[in-house]
mmCIF file of C-alpha atoms and ligand atoms in Angstrom:
data_model
loop_
_atom_site.group_PDB
_atom_site.id
_atom_site.type_symbol
_atom_site.label_atom_id
_atom_site.label_comp_id
_atom_site.label_asym_id
_atom_site.label_seq_id
_atom_site.Cartn_x
_atom_site.Cartn_y
_atom_site.Cartn_z
ATOM 1 C CA MET E 153 59.335 17.714 -60.335
ATOM 2 C CA GLN E 154 58.165 14.876 -57.655
ATOM 3 C CA GLU E 155 60.764 14.104 -55.176
ATOM 4 C CA ILE E 156 60.892 10.299 -54.757
ATOM 5 C CA VAL E 157 61.574 9.771 -50.737
ATOM 6 C CA ARG E 158 62.912 6.208 -50.389
ATOM 7 C CA TYR E 159 61.901 4.458 -47.070
ATOM 8 C CA SER E 160 62.942 0.814 -45.605
ATOM 9 C CA LEU E 161 60.077 -1.665 -44.483
ATOM 10 C CA LEU E 162 60.884 -3.124 -41.208
ATOM 11 C CA ILE E 163 59.418 -6.737 -40.546
ATOM 12 C CA ASP E 164 59.794 -8.499 -36.873
ATOM 13 C CA ALA E 165 57.964 -11.847 -37.329
ATOM 14 C CA GLY E 166 57.805 -13.420 -33.541
ATOM 15 C CA ASN E 167 56.267 -16.723 -32.688
ATOM 16 C CA THR E 168 52.704 -15.037 -31.705
ATOM 17 C CA ARG E 169 52.695 -11.648 -33.804
ATOM 18 C CA ILE E 170 54.135 -9.961 -36.973
ATOM 19 C CA LYS E 171 55.134 -6.483 -36.393
ATOM 20 C CA TRP E 172 56.404 -3.825 -39.028
ATOM 21 C CA ALA E 173 57.261 -0.391 -39.307
ATOM 22 C CA VAL E 174 58.463 2.115 -42.258
ATOM 23 C CA PHE E 175 61.713 3.826 -41.573
ATOM 24 C CA GLN E 176 63.883 6.586 -42.948
ATOM 25 C CA ALA E 177 67.636 6.581 -42.338
ATOM 26 C CA GLY E 178 68.827 9.333 -40.650
ATOM 27 C CA ALA E 179 69.279 10.692 -37.018
ATOM 28 C CA MET E 180 67.813 8.125 -34.373
ATOM 29 C CA ARG E 181 66.625 8.531 -31.193
ATOM 30 C CA LEU E 182 64.396 6.848 -28.700
ATOM 31 C CA PRO E 183 61.234 6.404 -28.894
ATOM 32 C CA MET E 184 61.612 5.866 -32.544
ATOM 33 C CA LEU E 185 59.676 7.863 -34.871
ATOM 34 C CA TRP E 186 58.183 5.500 -37.298
ATOM 35 C CA LEU E 187 56.737 6.942 -40.403
ATOM 36 C CA ALA E 188 53.999 4.159 -40.203
ATOM 37 C CA SER E 189 53.773 0.951 -38.205
ATOM 38 C CA GLY E 190 51.343 -1.829 -37.068
ATOM 39 C CA GLY E 191 51.227 -5.460 -36.024
ATOM 40 C CA LEU E 192 49.075 -8.687 -36.648
ATOM 41 C CA GLY E 193 48.896 -12.052 -35.538
ATOM 42 C CA HIS E 194 49.953 -15.096 -37.638
ATOM 43 C CA GLU E 195 46.361 -15.848 -38.202
ATOM 44 C CA GLU E 196 45.845 -12.565 -39.864
ATOM 45 C CA ILE E 197 49.066 -12.771 -42.133
ATOM 46 C CA ALA E 198 46.663 -12.633 -45.456
ATOM 47 C CA GLN E 199 45.865 -9.051 -44.529
ATOM 48 C CA LEU E 200 49.537 -8.136 -45.500
ATOM 49 C CA ASP E 201 48.379 -7.843 -48.994
ATOM 50 C CA ARG E 202 46.993 -4.439 -47.936
ATOM 51 C CA LEU E 203 50.226 -3.331 -46.481
ATOM 52 C CA PRO E 204 50.514 -0.618 -49.124
ATOM 53 C CA GLN E 205 47.417 1.129 -48.477
ATOM 54 C CA ALA E 206 47.955 0.570 -44.595
ATOM 55 C CA ILE E 207 51.442 2.245 -45.091
ATOM 56 C CA GLU E 208 50.037 5.107 -47.317
ATOM 57 C CA ALA E 209 47.360 5.743 -44.897
ATOM 58 C CA GLN E 210 49.754 6.758 -42.400
ATOM 59 C CA LEU E 211 52.322 8.402 -44.068
ATOM 60 C CA PRO E 212 52.731 12.280 -44.170
ATOM 61 C CA GLN E 213 52.779 12.719 -47.851
ATOM 62 C CA PRO E 214 52.687 16.316 -49.134
ATOM 63 C CA ASP E 215 52.210 16.577 -52.894
ATOM 64 C CA HIS E 216 55.678 16.797 -54.108
ATOM 65 C CA GLU E 217 56.703 13.518 -52.652
ATOM 66 C CA LEU E 218 56.098 9.948 -54.033
ATOM 67 C CA VAL E 219 56.647 7.184 -51.458
ATOM 68 C CA THR E 220 59.087 4.210 -52.512
ATOM 69 C CA ILE E 221 59.831 1.319 -50.424
ATOM 70 C CA ASP E 222 63.179 0.410 -51.887
ATOM 71 C CA GLU E 223 64.605 -2.110 -49.095
ATOM 72 C CA VAL E 224 62.661 -4.541 -46.798
ATOM 73 C CA TRP E 225 64.572 -5.958 -43.743
ATOM 74 C CA ILE E 226 63.076 -9.097 -42.163
ATOM 75 C CA SER E 227 63.782 -10.739 -38.848
ATOM 76 C CA ASN E 228 61.965 -14.067 -38.936
ATOM 77 C CA VAL E 229 61.878 -16.716 -35.927
ATOM 78 C CA ALA E 230 58.494 -17.931 -36.687
ATOM 79 C CA GLY E 231 59.773 -20.421 -39.177
ATOM 80 C CA ALA E 232 60.033 -21.098 -42.922
ATOM 81 C CA HIS E 233 56.400 -21.199 -43.652
ATOM 82 C CA ILE E 234 55.988 -17.434 -42.397
ATOM 83 C CA GLN E 235 59.089 -16.473 -44.161
ATOM 84 C CA ALA E 236 57.987 -17.777 -47.463
ATOM 85 C CA GLN E 237 54.696 -16.076 -46.887
ATOM 86 C CA LEU E 238 56.406 -12.680 -46.217
ATOM 87 C CA GLU E 239 58.448 -13.101 -49.125
ATOM 88 C CA GLN E 240 55.649 -13.645 -51.268
ATOM 89 C CA PHE E 241 53.658 -10.468 -50.195
ATOM 90 C CA ILE E 242 56.638 -8.491 -50.451
ATOM 91 C CA GLN E 243 57.052 -9.792 -54.174
ATOM 92 C CA GLN E 244 53.512 -8.874 -54.613
ATOM 93 C CA CYS E 245 53.492 -5.518 -52.816
ATOM 94 C CA PHE E 246 56.882 -4.077 -53.525
ATOM 95 C CA PRO E 247 58.070 -5.742 -56.559
ATOM 96 C CA ASN E 248 61.294 -3.339 -56.877
ATOM 97 C CA ALA E 249 62.194 -3.445 -53.320
ATOM 98 C CA THR E 250 65.477 -5.398 -52.405
ATOM 99 C CA CYS E 251 64.688 -8.074 -49.753
ATOM 100 C CA HIS E 252 67.117 -8.663 -46.798
ATOM 101 C CA ARG E 253 66.544 -11.476 -44.451
ATOM 102 C CA PHE E 254 68.479 -10.458 -41.191
ATOM 103 C CA THR E 255 70.142 -13.226 -39.513
ATOM 104 C CA SER E 256 72.759 -13.459 -36.514
ATOM 105 C CA SER E 257 76.404 -13.269 -37.529
ATOM 106 C CA GLU E 258 79.603 -13.112 -35.553
ATOM 107 C CA ARG E 259 79.620 -9.165 -35.355
ATOM 108 C CA CYS E 260 77.213 -6.502 -36.761
ATOM 109 C CA ALA E 261 77.104 -2.648 -36.315
ATOM 110 C CA GLY E 262 79.760 -2.720 -33.776
ATOM 111 C CA LEU E 263 78.355 -5.492 -31.589
ATOM 112 C CA ALA E 264 80.320 -8.804 -31.118
ATOM 113 C CA ASN E 265 78.269 -11.873 -30.635
ATOM 114 C CA CYS E 266 79.974 -14.537 -28.369
ATOM 115 C CA TYR E 267 77.148 -17.176 -29.013
ATOM 116 C CA ALA E 268 79.417 -20.466 -29.472
ATOM 117 C CA ASN E 269 77.688 -20.655 -33.011
ATOM 118 C CA PRO E 270 76.498 -17.304 -33.733
ATOM 119 C CA THR E 271 74.081 -18.012 -36.426
ATOM 120 C CA GLN E 272 72.120 -20.150 -34.093
ATOM 121 C CA LEU E 273 71.195 -16.870 -32.048
ATOM 122 C CA GLY E 274 67.642 -16.035 -32.916
ATOM 123 C CA SER E 275 67.562 -13.046 -35.078
ATOM 124 C CA ASP E 276 65.111 -11.105 -32.762
ATOM 125 C CA ARG E 277 67.613 -11.505 -30.103
ATOM 126 C CA PHE E 278 70.487 -10.185 -31.798
ATOM 127 C CA ALA E 279 68.552 -7.139 -33.510
ATOM 128 C CA SER E 280 67.286 -6.490 -29.924
ATOM 129 C CA ALA E 281 71.061 -6.525 -28.748
ATOM 130 C CA LEU E 282 72.068 -4.082 -31.619
ATOM 131 C CA ALA E 283 69.371 -1.614 -30.669
ATOM 132 C CA ALA E 284 70.395 -1.654 -27.073
ATOM 133 C CA HIS E 285 73.981 -1.264 -27.797
ATOM 134 C CA HIS E 286 73.322 1.576 -30.337
ATOM 135 C CA PHE E 287 71.470 3.765 -27.746
ATOM 136 C CA PHE E 288 73.460 2.607 -24.554
ATOM 137 C CA PRO E 289 76.870 2.003 -25.647
ATOM 138 C CA ASP E 290 79.714 1.503 -23.245
ATOM 139 C CA THR E 291 77.286 0.170 -20.812
ATOM 140 C CA ALA E 292 76.541 -3.330 -19.055
ATOM 141 C CA LEU E 293 73.322 -4.282 -20.315
ATOM 142 C CA VAL E 294 70.259 -6.926 -19.818
ATOM 143 C CA VAL E 295 68.301 -6.912 -22.694
ATOM 144 C CA ALA E 296 65.111 -8.410 -22.266
ATOM 145 C CA THR E 297 62.307 -9.116 -24.745
ATOM 146 C CA CYS E 298 58.940 -10.657 -22.956
ATOM 147 C CA GLY E 299 57.137 -12.148 -26.178
ATOM 148 C CA THR E 300 56.163 -15.878 -26.621
ATOM 149 C CA ALA E 301 59.381 -16.839 -24.846
ATOM 150 C CA THR E 302 61.116 -14.248 -22.432
ATOM 151 C CA THR E 303 64.849 -13.939 -23.332
ATOM 152 C CA ILE E 304 67.117 -12.183 -21.196
ATOM 153 C CA ASP E 305 70.287 -11.661 -22.579
ATOM 154 C CA ALA E 306 73.564 -9.669 -21.630
ATOM 155 C CA ILE E 307 75.911 -7.312 -23.354
ATOM 156 C CA LEU E 308 79.422 -6.461 -21.741
ATOM 157 C CA PRO E 309 81.602 -3.315 -22.775
ATOM 158 C CA GLY E 310 84.659 -4.842 -24.700
ATOM 159 C CA LYS E 311 83.053 -8.111 -24.922
ATOM 160 C CA GLY E 312 79.784 -7.717 -26.988
ATOM 161 C CA PHE E 313 76.703 -10.421 -26.686
ATOM 162 C CA ILE E 314 77.794 -12.626 -24.116
ATOM 163 C CA GLY E 315 74.544 -14.636 -24.075
ATOM 164 C CA GLY E 316 71.381 -15.183 -22.340
ATOM 165 C CA MET E 317 68.386 -17.228 -21.264
ATOM 166 C CA ILE E 318 65.210 -18.304 -23.013
ATOM 167 C CA ALA E 319 62.339 -18.906 -20.689
ATOM 168 C CA PRO E 320 58.614 -19.617 -21.525
ATOM 169 C CA GLY E 321 56.939 -16.083 -22.195
ATOM 170 C CA LEU E 322 54.228 -14.787 -19.415
ATOM 171 C CA GLY E 323 51.345 -15.767 -21.937
ATOM 172 C CA THR E 324 53.148 -19.373 -22.423
ATOM 173 C CA MET E 325 53.555 -19.892 -18.801
ATOM 174 C CA ALA E 326 49.964 -19.327 -17.973
ATOM 175 C CA MET E 327 48.732 -21.304 -20.946
ATOM 176 C CA SER E 328 50.783 -24.109 -20.228
ATOM 177 C CA LEU E 329 49.296 -24.396 -16.866
ATOM 178 C CA ALA E 330 45.952 -24.249 -18.182
ATOM 179 C CA LYS E 331 46.689 -26.930 -20.947
ATOM 180 C CA ASN E 332 48.862 -29.341 -18.486
ATOM 181 C CA THR E 333 46.480 -29.397 -15.501
ATOM 182 C CA ALA E 334 42.833 -30.310 -14.872
ATOM 183 C CA GLN E 335 41.728 -27.720 -12.637
ATOM 184 C CA LEU E 336 43.361 -24.467 -13.653
ATOM 185 C CA PRO E 337 41.499 -21.822 -16.056
ATOM 186 C CA ASP E 338 43.021 -20.504 -19.262
ATOM 187 C CA LEU E 339 43.725 -16.554 -18.202
ATOM 188 C CA THR E 340 44.341 -15.216 -21.708
ATOM 189 C CA SER E 341 40.833 -13.667 -21.940
ATOM 190 C CA VAL E 342 41.027 -12.186 -18.417
ATOM 191 C CA ALA E 343 44.495 -11.098 -18.186
ATOM 192 C CA ASP E 344 43.676 -7.529 -18.827
ATOM 193 C CA GLN E 345 41.451 -7.161 -15.881
ATOM 194 C CA LEU E 346 44.222 -9.017 -13.301
ATOM 195 C CA SER E 347 45.452 -7.280 -10.757
ATOM 196 C CA LEU E 348 47.750 -8.635 -7.534
ATOM 197 C CA PRO E 349 47.070 -6.827 -4.524
ATOM 198 C CA ASN E 350 49.031 -9.297 -2.673
ATOM 199 C CA LEU E 351 51.983 -11.657 -3.831
ATOM 200 C CA PHE E 352 50.348 -14.637 -1.887
ATOM 201 C CA ALA E 353 47.005 -14.727 -3.745
ATOM 202 C CA ASP E 354 43.819 -16.107 -2.118
ATOM 203 C CA ASN E 355 42.227 -17.539 -5.104
ATOM 204 C CA THR E 356 43.229 -19.442 -8.171
ATOM 205 C CA GLN E 357 43.067 -17.122 -11.061
ATOM 206 C CA GLN E 358 45.215 -14.495 -8.845
ATOM 207 C CA ALA E 359 47.551 -17.223 -7.498
ATOM 208 C CA ILE E 360 48.367 -18.389 -11.379
ATOM 209 C CA TRP E 361 49.019 -14.756 -12.389
ATOM 210 C CA SER E 362 51.417 -14.223 -9.286
ATOM 211 C CA GLY E 363 53.400 -17.213 -10.167
ATOM 212 C CA CYS E 364 53.632 -16.332 -13.648
ATOM 213 C CA ILE E 365 54.404 -12.683 -13.157
ATOM 214 C CA HIS E 366 56.897 -13.421 -10.155
ATOM 215 C CA ALA E 367 58.589 -16.115 -12.398
ATOM 216 C CA GLN E 368 59.194 -13.382 -15.032
ATOM 217 C CA LEU E 369 60.331 -10.675 -12.650
ATOM 218 C CA GLY E 370 62.634 -13.255 -10.833
ATOM 219 C CA ALA E 371 64.557 -14.100 -14.036
ATOM 220 C CA LEU E 372 65.003 -10.747 -14.742
ATOM 221 C CA GLN E 373 66.212 -9.946 -11.111
ATOM 222 C CA CYS E 374 68.689 -12.809 -11.332
ATOM 223 C CA ALA E 375 70.013 -11.939 -14.535
ATOM 224 C CA ILE E 376 70.832 -8.109 -13.265
ATOM 225 C CA ARG E 377 72.151 -9.304 -9.956
ATOM 226 C CA ASP E 378 74.548 -11.977 -12.019
ATOM 227 C CA LEU E 379 75.718 -9.308 -14.509
ATOM 228 C CA GLN E 380 76.320 -6.657 -11.753
ATOM 229 C CA ARG E 381 78.585 -9.650 -9.737
ATOM 230 C CA GLN E 382 80.484 -9.938 -13.599
ATOM 231 C CA THR E 383 80.995 -6.297 -13.639
ATOM 232 C CA ASP E 384 81.984 -5.743 -10.055
ATOM 233 C CA SER E 385 79.292 -2.785 -10.010
ATOM 234 C CA ALA E 386 75.895 -1.877 -9.810
ATOM 235 C CA ALA E 387 75.941 0.033 -12.991
ATOM 236 C CA VAL E 388 73.866 -2.472 -15.074
ATOM 237 C CA GLU E 389 71.092 -1.064 -16.909
ATOM 238 C CA LEU E 390 67.917 -3.142 -18.265
ATOM 239 C CA VAL E 391 66.367 -2.499 -21.831
ATOM 240 C CA ILE E 392 62.917 -4.520 -22.119
ATOM 241 C CA SER E 393 60.449 -4.633 -24.684
ATOM 242 C CA GLY E 394 57.591 -7.105 -25.985
ATOM 243 C CA GLY E 395 54.227 -7.837 -25.991
ATOM 244 C CA ALA E 396 53.965 -8.911 -22.086
ATOM 245 C CA VAL E 397 55.492 -5.849 -20.811
ATOM 246 C CA PRO E 398 52.299 -4.025 -19.990
ATOM 247 C CA TYR E 399 51.509 -7.020 -17.775
ATOM 248 C CA LEU E 400 54.690 -6.762 -16.178
ATOM 249 C CA ARG E 401 55.173 -3.005 -16.060
ATOM 250 C CA PRO E 402 53.164 -2.371 -12.841
ATOM 251 C CA TYR E 403 55.368 -4.395 -10.908
ATOM 252 C CA PHE E 404 59.003 -3.129 -11.985
ATOM 253 C CA ALA E 405 58.704 -0.403 -9.268
ATOM 254 C CA ASP E 406 58.532 -2.885 -6.627
ATOM 255 C CA HIS E 407 60.751 -5.650 -7.907
ATOM 256 C CA LEU E 408 63.239 -4.300 -10.654
ATOM 257 C CA ILE E 409 64.180 -0.766 -9.896
ATOM 258 C CA PRO E 410 65.565 -1.328 -6.192
ATOM 259 C CA CYS E 411 67.691 -3.888 -8.282
ATOM 260 C CA LEU E 412 68.997 -1.669 -10.756
ATOM 261 C CA GLY E 413 69.623 1.292 -7.997
ATOM 262 C CA SER E 414 67.852 3.794 -10.222
ATOM 263 C CA GLU E 415 64.721 4.645 -12.518
ATOM 264 C CA MET E 416 67.194 5.956 -14.809
ATOM 265 C CA SER E 417 68.525 2.484 -15.461
ATOM 266 C CA LEU E 418 65.484 0.917 -16.818
ATOM 267 C CA HIS E 419 64.342 1.733 -20.489
ATOM 268 C CA VAL E 420 61.386 0.365 -21.639
ATOM 269 C CA VAL E 421 61.212 0.247 -25.719
ATOM 270 C CA GLU E 422 58.129 -0.421 -27.722
ATOM 271 C CA ASN E 423 59.529 -2.558 -30.353
ATOM 272 C CA LEU E 424 62.987 -3.239 -29.919
ATOM 273 C CA VAL E 425 63.665 -5.868 -32.709
ATOM 274 C CA LEU E 426 62.369 -3.300 -35.243
ATOM 275 C CA THR E 427 64.734 -0.723 -33.443
ATOM 276 C CA GLY E 428 67.639 -3.164 -34.076
ATOM 277 C CA LEU E 429 66.394 -3.716 -37.923
ATOM 278 C CA ALA E 430 66.751 0.045 -38.384
ATOM 279 C CA VAL E 431 70.395 0.311 -36.784
ATOM 280 C CA VAL E 432 71.096 -2.704 -39.200
ATOM 281 C CA ALA E 433 69.489 -1.027 -42.246
ATOM 282 C CA GLN E 434 71.135 2.346 -41.579
ATOM 283 C CA THR E 435 74.376 0.715 -40.866
ATOM 284 C CA ALA E 436 74.174 -1.138 -44.492
ATOM 285 C CA GLN E 437 73.226 2.334 -46.008
ATOM 286 C CA LEU E 438 75.982 4.318 -44.340
ATOM 287 C CA GLU E 439 78.855 1.677 -44.188
ATOM 288 C CA PRO E 440 78.148 -1.036 -46.558
ATOM 289 C CA GLY E 441 81.185 -3.138 -45.452
ATOM 290 C CA GLU E 442 80.094 -3.216 -41.909
ATOM 291 C CA ARG E 443 77.475 -5.916 -41.830
HETATM 292 N N1 LIG U 793 46.431 -11.122 -22.605
HETATM 293 C C1 LIG U 793 47.767 -11.711 -22.296
HETATM 294 N N2 LIG U 793 48.168 -12.242 -21.345
HETATM 295 C C2 LIG U 793 49.543 -12.593 -21.403
HETATM 296 N N3 LIG U 793 50.319 -12.344 -22.044
HETATM 297 C C3 LIG U 793 50.012 -11.650 -23.083
HETATM 298 C C4 LIG U 793 48.665 -11.307 -23.508
HETATM 299 N N4 LIG U 793 48.599 -10.645 -24.477
HETATM 300 C C5 LIG U 793 50.018 -10.524 -25.112
HETATM 301 N N5 LIG U 793 50.814 -11.258 -24.066
HETATM 302 C C6 LIG U 793 52.109 -11.415 -24.581
HETATM 303 O O1 LIG U 793 52.700 -10.740 -25.514
HETATM 304 C C7 LIG U 793 53.131 -11.915 -26.568
HETATM 305 C C8 LIG U 793 53.028 -11.375 -27.703
HETATM 306 O O2 LIG U 793 54.178 -10.330 -27.671
HETATM 307 P P1 LIG U 793 55.051 -10.281 -29.004
HETATM 308 O O3 LIG U 793 56.315 -9.493 -28.232
HETATM 309 O O4 LIG U 793 54.686 -9.608 -30.027
HETATM 310 O O5 LIG U 793 55.782 -11.722 -29.062
HETATM 311 P P2 LIG U 793 56.581 -12.410 -30.416
HETATM 312 O O6 LIG U 793 57.308 -11.748 -30.819
HETATM 313 O O7 LIG U 793 56.966 -13.677 -29.857
HETATM 314 O O8 LIG U 793 55.210 -12.707 -31.503
HETATM 315 C C9 LIG U 793 52.281 -12.913 -26.334
HETATM 316 O O9 LIG U 793 52.797 -14.066 -26.912
HETATM 317 C C10 LIG U 793 52.076 -12.994 -24.669
HETATM 318 O O10 LIG U 793 53.227 -13.413 -24.118
HETATM 319 C C1 LIG U 794 64.021 -17.880 -28.201
HETATM 320 C C2 LIG U 794 63.026 -17.277 -29.474
HETATM 321 C C3 LIG U 794 61.892 -18.644 -29.721
HETATM 322 C C4 LIG U 794 62.110 -15.902 -29.057
HETATM 323 O O1 LIG U 794 60.992 -15.968 -29.896
HETATM 324 P P1 LIG U 794 59.699 -14.902 -29.733
HETATM 325 O O2 LIG U 794 59.415 -15.090 -28.285
HETATM 326 O O3 LIG U 794 60.418 -13.626 -29.844
HETATM 327 O O4 LIG U 794 58.773 -15.123 -30.507
HETATM 328 C C5 LIG U 794 63.544 -17.159 -30.732
HETATM 329 O O5 LIG U 794 64.949 -16.070 -30.360
HETATM 330 C C6 LIG U 794 64.061 -18.475 -31.197
HETATM 331 O O6 LIG U 794 63.908 -19.099 -31.883
HETATM 332 N N1 LIG U 794 65.783 -18.398 -31.084
HETATM 333 C C7 LIG U 794 66.810 -19.589 -31.717
HETATM 334 C C8 LIG U 794 67.347 -19.947 -30.623
HETATM 335 C C9 LIG U 794 68.332 -18.872 -29.691
HETATM 336 O O7 LIG U 794 68.290 -17.894 -29.938
HETATM 337 O O8 LIG U 794 69.306 -19.694 -29.221
#
């Protein structure tokens, strides 16, 4: 008889990209071993009608297994239009799956949310915090996601998610300079080739890039230092994720690790929001009353 293997589909709809992963509840460790995963821009959303094929192509699928997506968890901060399209694709592709929209609440998976209005907190920020708290419990954490916006949040043992900062993301910063000035170019297509031999650049492209990169690093440094002051200790760890991390990472050794005190206190996670949704899905399966 064929065994039916039950999977959860996790979806992180950010303001630039939609990321997805297939997860099977069980022991979790970093990096997460997704059974299948992918991502696409908003402009490519129509391709989601081929999601079952994209998933099947990646799954290790021995003959005796039938693959069933029996639940979907969505974190969406990209608006009602994207939510409606996502729900339509899920209904079309996985008609038997239960679809859950993850939103921020006062408490989830053992983490308290101290936002004045807990439901106002972006679901991606809360999911990221849940992931960080799950893997690094009892630690003062700065949790950063560097996407369309850069969000830099804090978790304190005994208190939970205490709040954070929302800043323009790296790409958003660079684009806003190009849009709002007469003489500054758009760096989007050349970002992959840009390097910074000196913080004080001697040309326009590198000067823009230096400004944007160091603004991001500076915000992270401020967050780490503030949390260190609040905890009266240097034992603060940074968990960081998001599409802009590959551009920022070359500067971590000079600008973040000295603040943290040790390389061991820096954790780069491929997709923290999806990881948080896996924590939520697992908690809901194991402890249905906890969500
Ligand atoms: N060429 C680039 N230059 C600067 N930033 C980039 C570039 N490519 C990607 N990024 C960054 O990655 C972001 C997308 O990352 P992601 O974490 O998926 O964001 P979101 O969750 O907001 O959709 C872009 O908005 C941008 O900030
Ligand atoms: C801050 C955000 C825009 C980040 O979105 P992203 O960059 O991940 O696409 C999103 O988390 C959001 O819309 N938050 C709601 C407001 C808040 O968190 O306070």
